[in-house]
Short mmCIF file of C-alpha atoms and ligand atoms in Angstrom, two decimals:
data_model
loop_
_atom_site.label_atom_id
_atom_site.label_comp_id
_atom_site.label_asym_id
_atom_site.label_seq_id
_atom_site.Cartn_x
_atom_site.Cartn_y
_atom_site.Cartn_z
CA UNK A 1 20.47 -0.96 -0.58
CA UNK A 2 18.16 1.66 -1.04
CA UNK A 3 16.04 3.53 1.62
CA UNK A 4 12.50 3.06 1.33
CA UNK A 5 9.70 5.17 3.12
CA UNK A 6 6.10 3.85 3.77
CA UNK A 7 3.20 5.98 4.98
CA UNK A 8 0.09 4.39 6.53
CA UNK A 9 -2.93 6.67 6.24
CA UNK A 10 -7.08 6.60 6.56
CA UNK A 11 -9.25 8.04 8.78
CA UNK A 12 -9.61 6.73 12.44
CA UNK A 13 -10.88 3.30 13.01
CA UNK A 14 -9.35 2.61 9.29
CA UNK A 15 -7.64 -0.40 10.81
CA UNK A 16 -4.22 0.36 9.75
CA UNK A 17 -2.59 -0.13 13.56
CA UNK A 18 -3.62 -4.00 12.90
CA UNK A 19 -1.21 -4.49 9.63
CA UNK A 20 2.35 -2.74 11.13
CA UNK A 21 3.62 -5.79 12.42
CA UNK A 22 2.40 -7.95 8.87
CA UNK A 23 4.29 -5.52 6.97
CA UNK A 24 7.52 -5.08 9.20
CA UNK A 25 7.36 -8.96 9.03
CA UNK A 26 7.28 -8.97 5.13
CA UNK A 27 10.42 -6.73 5.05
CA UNK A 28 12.30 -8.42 7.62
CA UNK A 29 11.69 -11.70 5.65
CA UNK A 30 13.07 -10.05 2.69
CA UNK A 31 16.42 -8.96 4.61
CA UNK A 32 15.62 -5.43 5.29
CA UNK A 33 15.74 -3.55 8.63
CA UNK A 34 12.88 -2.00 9.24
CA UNK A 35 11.93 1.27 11.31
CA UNK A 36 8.56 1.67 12.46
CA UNK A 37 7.76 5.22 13.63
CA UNK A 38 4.95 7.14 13.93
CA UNK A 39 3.23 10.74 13.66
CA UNK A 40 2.47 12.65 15.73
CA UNK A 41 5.18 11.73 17.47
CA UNK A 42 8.73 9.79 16.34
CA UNK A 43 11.27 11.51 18.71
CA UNK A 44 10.49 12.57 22.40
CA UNK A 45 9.81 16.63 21.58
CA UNK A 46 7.56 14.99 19.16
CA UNK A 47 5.66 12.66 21.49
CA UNK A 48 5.70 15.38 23.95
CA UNK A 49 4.19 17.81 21.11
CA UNK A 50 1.59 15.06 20.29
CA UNK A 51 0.25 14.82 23.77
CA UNK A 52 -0.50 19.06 23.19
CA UNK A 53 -2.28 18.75 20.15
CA UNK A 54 -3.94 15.47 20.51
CA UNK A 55 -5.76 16.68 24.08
CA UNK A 56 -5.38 20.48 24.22
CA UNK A 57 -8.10 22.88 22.43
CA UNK A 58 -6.45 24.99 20.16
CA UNK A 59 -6.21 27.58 17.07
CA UNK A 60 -6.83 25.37 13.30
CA UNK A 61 -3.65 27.07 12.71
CA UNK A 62 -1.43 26.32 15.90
CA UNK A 63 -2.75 22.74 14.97
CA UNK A 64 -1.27 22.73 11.64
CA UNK A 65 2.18 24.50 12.97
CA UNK A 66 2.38 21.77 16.11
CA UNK A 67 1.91 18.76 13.72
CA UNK A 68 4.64 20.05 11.36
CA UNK A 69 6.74 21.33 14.33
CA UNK A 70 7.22 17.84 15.16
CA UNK A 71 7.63 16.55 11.46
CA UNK A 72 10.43 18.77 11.29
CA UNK A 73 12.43 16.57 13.95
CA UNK A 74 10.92 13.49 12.90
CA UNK A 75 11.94 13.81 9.58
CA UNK A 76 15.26 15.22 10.95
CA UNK A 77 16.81 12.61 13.31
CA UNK A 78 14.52 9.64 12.71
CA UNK A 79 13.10 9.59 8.82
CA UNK A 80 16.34 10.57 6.75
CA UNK A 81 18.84 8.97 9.12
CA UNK A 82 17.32 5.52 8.83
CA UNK A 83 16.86 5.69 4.96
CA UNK A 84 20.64 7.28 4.76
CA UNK A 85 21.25 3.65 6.12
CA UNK A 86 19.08 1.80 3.68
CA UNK A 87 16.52 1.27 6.23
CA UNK A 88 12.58 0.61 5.46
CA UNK A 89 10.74 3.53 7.23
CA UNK A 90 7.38 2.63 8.08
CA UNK A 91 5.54 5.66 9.45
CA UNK A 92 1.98 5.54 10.99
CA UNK A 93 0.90 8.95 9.43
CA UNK A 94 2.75 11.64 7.33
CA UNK A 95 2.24 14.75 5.68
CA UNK A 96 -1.38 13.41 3.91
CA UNK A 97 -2.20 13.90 7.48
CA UNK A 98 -2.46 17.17 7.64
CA UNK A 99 -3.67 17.35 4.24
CA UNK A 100 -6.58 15.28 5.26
CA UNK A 101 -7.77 16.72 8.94
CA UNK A 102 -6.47 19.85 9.03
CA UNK A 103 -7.62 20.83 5.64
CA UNK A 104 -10.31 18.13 5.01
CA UNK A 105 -11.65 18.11 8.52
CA UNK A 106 -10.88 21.58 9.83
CA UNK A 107 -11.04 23.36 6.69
CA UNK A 108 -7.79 25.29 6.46
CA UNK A 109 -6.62 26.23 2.51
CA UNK A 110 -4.11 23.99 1.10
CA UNK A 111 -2.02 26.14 -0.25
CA UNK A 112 -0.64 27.28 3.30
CA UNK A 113 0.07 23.42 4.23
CA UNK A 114 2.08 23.15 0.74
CA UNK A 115 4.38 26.15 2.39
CA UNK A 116 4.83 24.42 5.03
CA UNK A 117 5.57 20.90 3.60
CA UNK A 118 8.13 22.58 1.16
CA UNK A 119 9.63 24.02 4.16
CA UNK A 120 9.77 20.55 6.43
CA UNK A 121 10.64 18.11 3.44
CA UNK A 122 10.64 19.78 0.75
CA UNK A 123 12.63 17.07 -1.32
CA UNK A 124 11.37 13.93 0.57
CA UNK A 125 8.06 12.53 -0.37
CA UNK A 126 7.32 8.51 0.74
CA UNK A 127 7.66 6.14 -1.88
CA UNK A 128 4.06 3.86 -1.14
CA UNK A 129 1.54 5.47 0.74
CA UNK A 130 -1.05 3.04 1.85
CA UNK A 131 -4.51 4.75 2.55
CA UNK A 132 -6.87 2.10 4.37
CA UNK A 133 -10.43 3.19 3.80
CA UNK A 134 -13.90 2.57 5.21
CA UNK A 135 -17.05 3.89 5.74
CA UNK A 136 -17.51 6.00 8.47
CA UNK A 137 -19.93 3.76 10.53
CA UNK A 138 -17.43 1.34 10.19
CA UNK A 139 -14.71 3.28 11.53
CA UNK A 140 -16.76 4.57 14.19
CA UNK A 141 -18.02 1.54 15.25
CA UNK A 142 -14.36 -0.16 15.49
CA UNK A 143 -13.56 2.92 17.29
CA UNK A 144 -16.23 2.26 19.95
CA UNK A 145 -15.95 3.07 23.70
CA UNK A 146 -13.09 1.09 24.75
CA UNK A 147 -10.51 3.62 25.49
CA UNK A 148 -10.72 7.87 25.82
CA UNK A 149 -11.14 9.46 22.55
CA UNK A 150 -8.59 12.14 21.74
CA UNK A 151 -9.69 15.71 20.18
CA UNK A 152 -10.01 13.96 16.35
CA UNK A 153 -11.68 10.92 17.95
CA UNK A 154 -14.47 12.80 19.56
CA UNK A 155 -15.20 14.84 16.34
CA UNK A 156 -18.37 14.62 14.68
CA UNK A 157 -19.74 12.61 11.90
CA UNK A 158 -19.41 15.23 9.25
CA UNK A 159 -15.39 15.63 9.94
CA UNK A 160 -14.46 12.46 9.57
CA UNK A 161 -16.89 12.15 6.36
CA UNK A 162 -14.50 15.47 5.18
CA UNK A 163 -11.47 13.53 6.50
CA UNK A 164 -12.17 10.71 4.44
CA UNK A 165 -12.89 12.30 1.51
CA UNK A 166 -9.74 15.01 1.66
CA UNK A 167 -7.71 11.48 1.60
CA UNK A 168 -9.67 10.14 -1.57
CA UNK A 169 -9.15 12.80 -3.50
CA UNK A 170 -5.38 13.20 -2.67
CA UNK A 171 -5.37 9.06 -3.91
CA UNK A 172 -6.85 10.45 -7.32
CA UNK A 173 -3.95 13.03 -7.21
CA UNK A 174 -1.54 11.14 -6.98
CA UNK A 175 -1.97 7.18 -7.70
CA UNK A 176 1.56 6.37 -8.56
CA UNK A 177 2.17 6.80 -4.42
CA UNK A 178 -0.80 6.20 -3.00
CA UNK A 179 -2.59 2.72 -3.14
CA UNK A 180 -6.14 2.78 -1.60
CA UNK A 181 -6.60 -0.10 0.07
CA UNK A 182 -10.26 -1.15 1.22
CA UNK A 183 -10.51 -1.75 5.04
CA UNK A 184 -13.57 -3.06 5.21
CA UNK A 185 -12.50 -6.44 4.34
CA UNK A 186 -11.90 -9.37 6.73
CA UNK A 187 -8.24 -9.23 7.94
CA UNK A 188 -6.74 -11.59 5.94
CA UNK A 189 -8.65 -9.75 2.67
CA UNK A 190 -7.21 -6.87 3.60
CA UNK A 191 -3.65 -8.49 3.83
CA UNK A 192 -4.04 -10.19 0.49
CA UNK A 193 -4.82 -6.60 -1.32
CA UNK A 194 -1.26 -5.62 1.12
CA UNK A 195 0.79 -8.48 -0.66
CA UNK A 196 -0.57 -7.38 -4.79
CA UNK A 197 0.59 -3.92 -4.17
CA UNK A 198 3.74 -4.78 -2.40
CA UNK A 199 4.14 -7.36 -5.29
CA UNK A 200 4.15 -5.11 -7.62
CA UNK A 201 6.58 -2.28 -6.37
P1 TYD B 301 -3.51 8.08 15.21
O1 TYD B 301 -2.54 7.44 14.28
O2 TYD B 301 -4.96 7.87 14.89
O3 TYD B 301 -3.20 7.62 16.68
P2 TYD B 301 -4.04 6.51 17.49
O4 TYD B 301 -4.17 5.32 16.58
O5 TYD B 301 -3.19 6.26 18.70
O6 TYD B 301 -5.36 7.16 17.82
O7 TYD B 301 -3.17 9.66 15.17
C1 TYD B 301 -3.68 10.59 16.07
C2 TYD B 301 -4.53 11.65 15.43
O8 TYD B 301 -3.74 12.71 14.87
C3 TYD B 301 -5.44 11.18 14.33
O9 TYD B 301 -6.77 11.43 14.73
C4 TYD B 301 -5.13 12.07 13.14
C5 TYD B 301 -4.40 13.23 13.73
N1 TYD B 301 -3.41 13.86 12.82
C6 TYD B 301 -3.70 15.07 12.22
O10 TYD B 301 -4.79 15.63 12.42
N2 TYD B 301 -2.78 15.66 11.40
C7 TYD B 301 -1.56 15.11 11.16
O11 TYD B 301 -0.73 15.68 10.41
C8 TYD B 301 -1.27 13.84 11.78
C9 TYD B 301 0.06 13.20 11.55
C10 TYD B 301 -2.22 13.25 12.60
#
């Protein structure tokens, strides 16, 4: 059986944490092992990395370089392995990522993040990237107070408005991978619009 890579994407507050385990669950019902993984993060340098650029200040730049330092090993020993084995990788955040807040938000040219995705996975793209989108009050508001906000968290209004709008326009770029899906909707809404595009992979 063939590998199959999913991204999850959208700006914070999007709502994608609360559809992982519906979508492991449709895979596993189909037969397939799944992998869930996430970014920043996936191995323990990488978790370890994300902890550093999620809560220390830092260079636009050193940003960039941390979150594709610790692609590099997560696409390394967690990403290809697990696809090698026919494996459903479902990844809370890629390479649109960085695309999104660290040119997007922070305003860094693209063309120096396409060197640097050519260098980290050059060859591996995922095959359905879902972007969940909302408004920004919405996304603020689901964010709320109930835990510490991280460096992105506690960004302003205007970044996330970039953020949001970097991720739109990479949709429009390329709409045979990514499928915008609106999270606004109630949960099961949001599930149903899940289902159609899974359908019709
Ligand atoms: P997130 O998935 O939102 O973690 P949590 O749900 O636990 O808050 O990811 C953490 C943050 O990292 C998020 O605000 C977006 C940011 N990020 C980037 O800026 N660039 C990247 O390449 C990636 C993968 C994440």
């Amino acid at each position: 059986m063939k590998g199959l890579f999913i991204t999850l994407e959208g700006v914070d507050g999007a709502g994608k944490s609360s559809h992982v385990e519906w979508l492991a669950e449709h895979f596993r019902y189909a037969g397939r092992a799944v992998v869930f993984t996430r970014e920043p993060g996936g191995t323990p340098l990488g978790e370890k990395l994300r902890e550093i650029v999620l809560h220390d200040a830092m260079h636009p730049d050193t940003e960039a370089l941390i979150m594709f330092a610790a692609r590099r090993e997560h696409v390394e020993q967690v990403i290809r392995p697990a696809l090698a084995r026919g494996e459903v990788v479902i990844s809370d955040r890629f390479t649109d990522a960085s695309f999104a807040y660290q040119c997007g938000g922070r305003g860094l040219p693209e063309a120096r993040l396409e060197v640097l995705e050519q260098w980290v996975h050059g060859d591996l793209q995922p095959d359905l990237t879902l972007l969940f989108d909302v408004p920004g009050e919405i996304a603020q508001a689901r964010l709320g107070a109930a835990r510490t906000p991280d460096r992105f968290e506690r960004e302003r209004q205007d970044f996330h408005a970039r953020v949001r709008a970097a991720y739109l326009r990479r949709a429009a770029r390329y709409p045979q991978r990514i499928r915008v899906v609106d999270g606004s909707r109630a949960l099961d809404e949001v599930r149903a619009q899940l289902a159609d595009i899974l359908r019709k992979m």
